[in-house]
Structure formats: structure tokens, C-alpha cells
Amino acid sequence: MEVIDLAWWKLALAAVLLLLLALCSHLSRLGITRSLLIAGTRTAVQLFLIGLILEALFAAADLVWIVLMAFVMLLVAGREVMARQERRLSGGWAFGIGTGAMFLSSFTVTILTLTVVIGPQPWYSPQYAIPLLGMMLGNTMTGVALSLDRLTESVWRQRAVIENRLMMGQTWREAVGDIRRDAMRGGMIPSINAMAAAGIVSLPGMMTGQILAGSPPAVAVKYQILVMFTITVGTGFGALMAVSVGSRRLFDTRERLRLDRLV
Amino acid sequence: MRPDHTLRLENVTIGELEQVSLTIASAEVVCLSGISGSGKSRLLRAVADLEDHGGRVFLGDIEQSQIAAHEWRRRVMLVPSESQWWSERVGDHFPDKAEVSGLSELGFDRQVMAWSVSRLSSGEKQRLALLRALAAAPQALLLDEPTANLDPETTETVERWLGSEIRERNMPVIWVAHDAGQIRRLADRAFYLNGHVLEAR
């Protein structure tokens, strides 16, 4: 099947529709016109830029550049995880824990998928490596940010309960156990829900894109299943690691609750 | 011979409080009073090792830093003025397979273990917090206004019951109290926290 390239004027048509929406929301004073226009512009600019970078990267197919690109993506995701937490660990811990957890889970799962499951030649072929890593990081980021945010917020709100449990002679692990479980669940539920609803409520974005671009649905479906499994695995391990290290950091060696380590 | 459970504070420093030294013998009740913000609760937190502090604390010949923090806190049990209940049923908050004594003395029967914590009044919470603390078999007690939410009659019941438990279990006790009558009834010695200094009364 041929890939139908999108003509520029058709893209412009979609932009006009977006402007029309902006006009309507302005007239009905919804107060979101500005953010709508800014977000629309950002989408266009950011995606064009990444398109240029990917074209260059695909042409070069050099491992060094791909690794560099991967680390830039990781650092941006780490910053995003930190920014999404209302209360976060101070002194670089919020960034370090989020980035470390994403690095270990996303990179491991992506490399495993590339080398063992998909097996392109060479294994780091950018057409496969970059989109796969991007999807892994994007989802792991959401999971890690959600679970860390839930952890720090719950510990903050339930500090009296945690301390009372410590007074009763519980270990820090027992005293914060419910909160840890809850935080890990909070990070994993979006990917579990996405798996449960896949194909029934909506066609997943990647699969839709692949079909629109001309792939046979049967192939698109296989890739989609692969991606959803790997995303869930990456997100789950990422959230587990982040919550384990993060909750340990909230107590000191004498098992005291250290809320002064949150900002 | 009974084990030595003397509670000894040596130059304990926390927040504005400096160099507090105090020795409480087994079965001795030391009452502590002082205006709010004078650091009574923080002193108890230092003794329970819930906050970073200076100085040393001993229970018998064991120093605080020698044993795991959770084991220290089980032995030197702090009962806060506002007890917390994190699980659904009252019984979930008691140590597993613990012998709960004193239920009838404080006006409960065994059914209370199945109660939902949401129906507890503040006075019931306060009495149950004492019961669950003693069910963990502590060797010293730190009580932060344990009768603040109780009517005078119940207060005296709790005092009588706690007094006999303290003697029977041979526990040293620091009891934060404000009521002059209560201090007179309970205290072997009484101290007043005045401008961050411990004054004998």
C-alpha cells in the first residue's frame, strides 16, 4: 500500500479549523483562547523540529548521535517528572530519583525489545529505537510522576498517622506501607486501564497512525500489543523503583519521618 | 529481682530546650507542665527518638542509639495527645495476639475490637489509645495530656487504672498534665517548663 503524503494545504485546513475553535472560545469567553493558540503553535513548531532531527538521525544512523538524543529525551522527561510534583524531595533527589527510575526501566525495556523482540539491523536503527524509546519515556514519565506525587502528597497529609504508627513501634516500612502501595498503584493504573480499554473504547494512537500511514491492520495490531506490554512493564518497574527509593528518603537512619526533606 | 527500667535523660537538647537532665525511676511518675509552645511535646519526641536531638537517653543500661529505632519506641512508648486511627476497625490497631488488659476497667467490653473507628468519640479514642499502647508491653511511658478529652469522673477512673498498671509493670512515666489537681494526685515529682528551663515544683 502506498503512503499518501499529506499536502501542506490540507494541514493548513486543519489549522484553520483550530483557529475557528479559538475564535468561538474567545467569543464565548471561555478564557482558554490564549493557551489553545500557544499549545497549537508549540505542537507545530516542536513536531517540525523533531521531524528535522529525526530525518538527520535516520540518515546518519550513528550510535553516538542516537545515544545523545536518548539522553536529551531522558533529561527532559526527568525535569518534567520533577515539575509535576506539588511537594518534592529537595536537593536534587526529586530529579535524581525520577530520572534514575526512568533510565533503568525505559532503557532496559527498550533495548530488550529492540535486540530480542523486533531485531532490526543494526539493533539501534533509529526508525525503531527513537519512537520506541519516546513512547516508553512518555508513559514511564507519567507513571513515575503520578506515583511520586501521590507518595509525597499522602505522606505530607498523613504525617500524624505515620508518626503515631512509629510511636507504636512500627518500622518505617510498616508505617508507610499503605501509602507506598497506594502510590505504586496510582502510577500503574493509567497503563492498566489503557490495556483494558484498548481497541474497544478507542483505537490506540500509535496503531491509528500506523494504519493511516499505510500499514496493514494486522501488523499494526501486533506492534500495538508489543508497545502496550512494554509500556506497562516500563511504567510499572519505574514506579516501583521511584516509590521505593523516594519513601526510603523520607525517613532517616533512626526511622524518623523527615518532612524537612520536602520542598 | 525486677529488671531496671530507669529512664535517664542526659543533657537532652531539642529546639529551644537545652541540656535537660532528668532521671525517672521505675514506677515513678514525673509530671511536666508549662505554657503551650514551651517544648513539652518536643521533649517527649526527643525521648522517643522521633526527632533529631542532642544529648543521650538511657532505659536501664541500654542507650537509645544502641538498638533499632522501632524497638526503642516500642519500649519507650509515646502516647500523643491526638491519637490517630488509620485502619477500619479498632482491633486492627492493636498488636497481633496481644493480651489486652484493662478493657472493662475503662468501660469497654471485647466487642469494642470490632467497632468501626469512625464511630469513636474523642474520649473513647483517648482511652483506647492508652489501651493499645499498653498492649504493646512497653517498659516506659511518655503521656501527652492523656486525659484532655475526658470528663472529671472518667479522668479519675483512667488515673486509677494507669496508676496501678504503672506500679505493676514497673514503668517510669513522664506525664504532661496541666490540671493542678491531677498533678497533685499523680506526681511523685513535678516540673514546670519555664522559658526553656526545667523548674522543680
Coordinates of C-alpha atoms in Angstrom, one line a residue, chain B residues 1 23 48 56 61-62 82 92-93 101 108 111 117 125-126 130 134 137 139 148 156 173 180 198:
Chain B
M1 CA 14.8 -9.0 91.2
T23 CA 16.3 10.6 85.9
A48 CA 11.0 8.6 71.8
R56 CA 21.7 10.9 75.4
D61 CA 21.6 0.3 80.8
I62 CA 20.5 0.5 77.2
E82 CA -4.3 13.3 69.5
D92 CA -6.6 -3.6 63.7
H93 CA -4.7 -1.1 65.7
S101 CA -5.9 -5.8 79.7
F108 CA -15.3 -1.3 77.3
Q111 CA -16.9 -6.1 71.3
V117 CA -13.1 3.8 64.2
K125 CA -10.2 7.4 71.2
Q126 CA -8.1 8.7 74.1
L130 CA -3.9 4.1 76.2
L134 CA 0.0 -0.8 77.0
A137 CA 4.1 -4.1 76.5
Q139 CA 8.8 -0.6 79.5
A148 CA -7.5 16.1 78.0
E156 CA -10.2 9.7 87.8
V173 CA 6.5 7.7 83.3
A180 CA -3.1 21.2 89.3
L198 CA 13.0 22.8 83.8

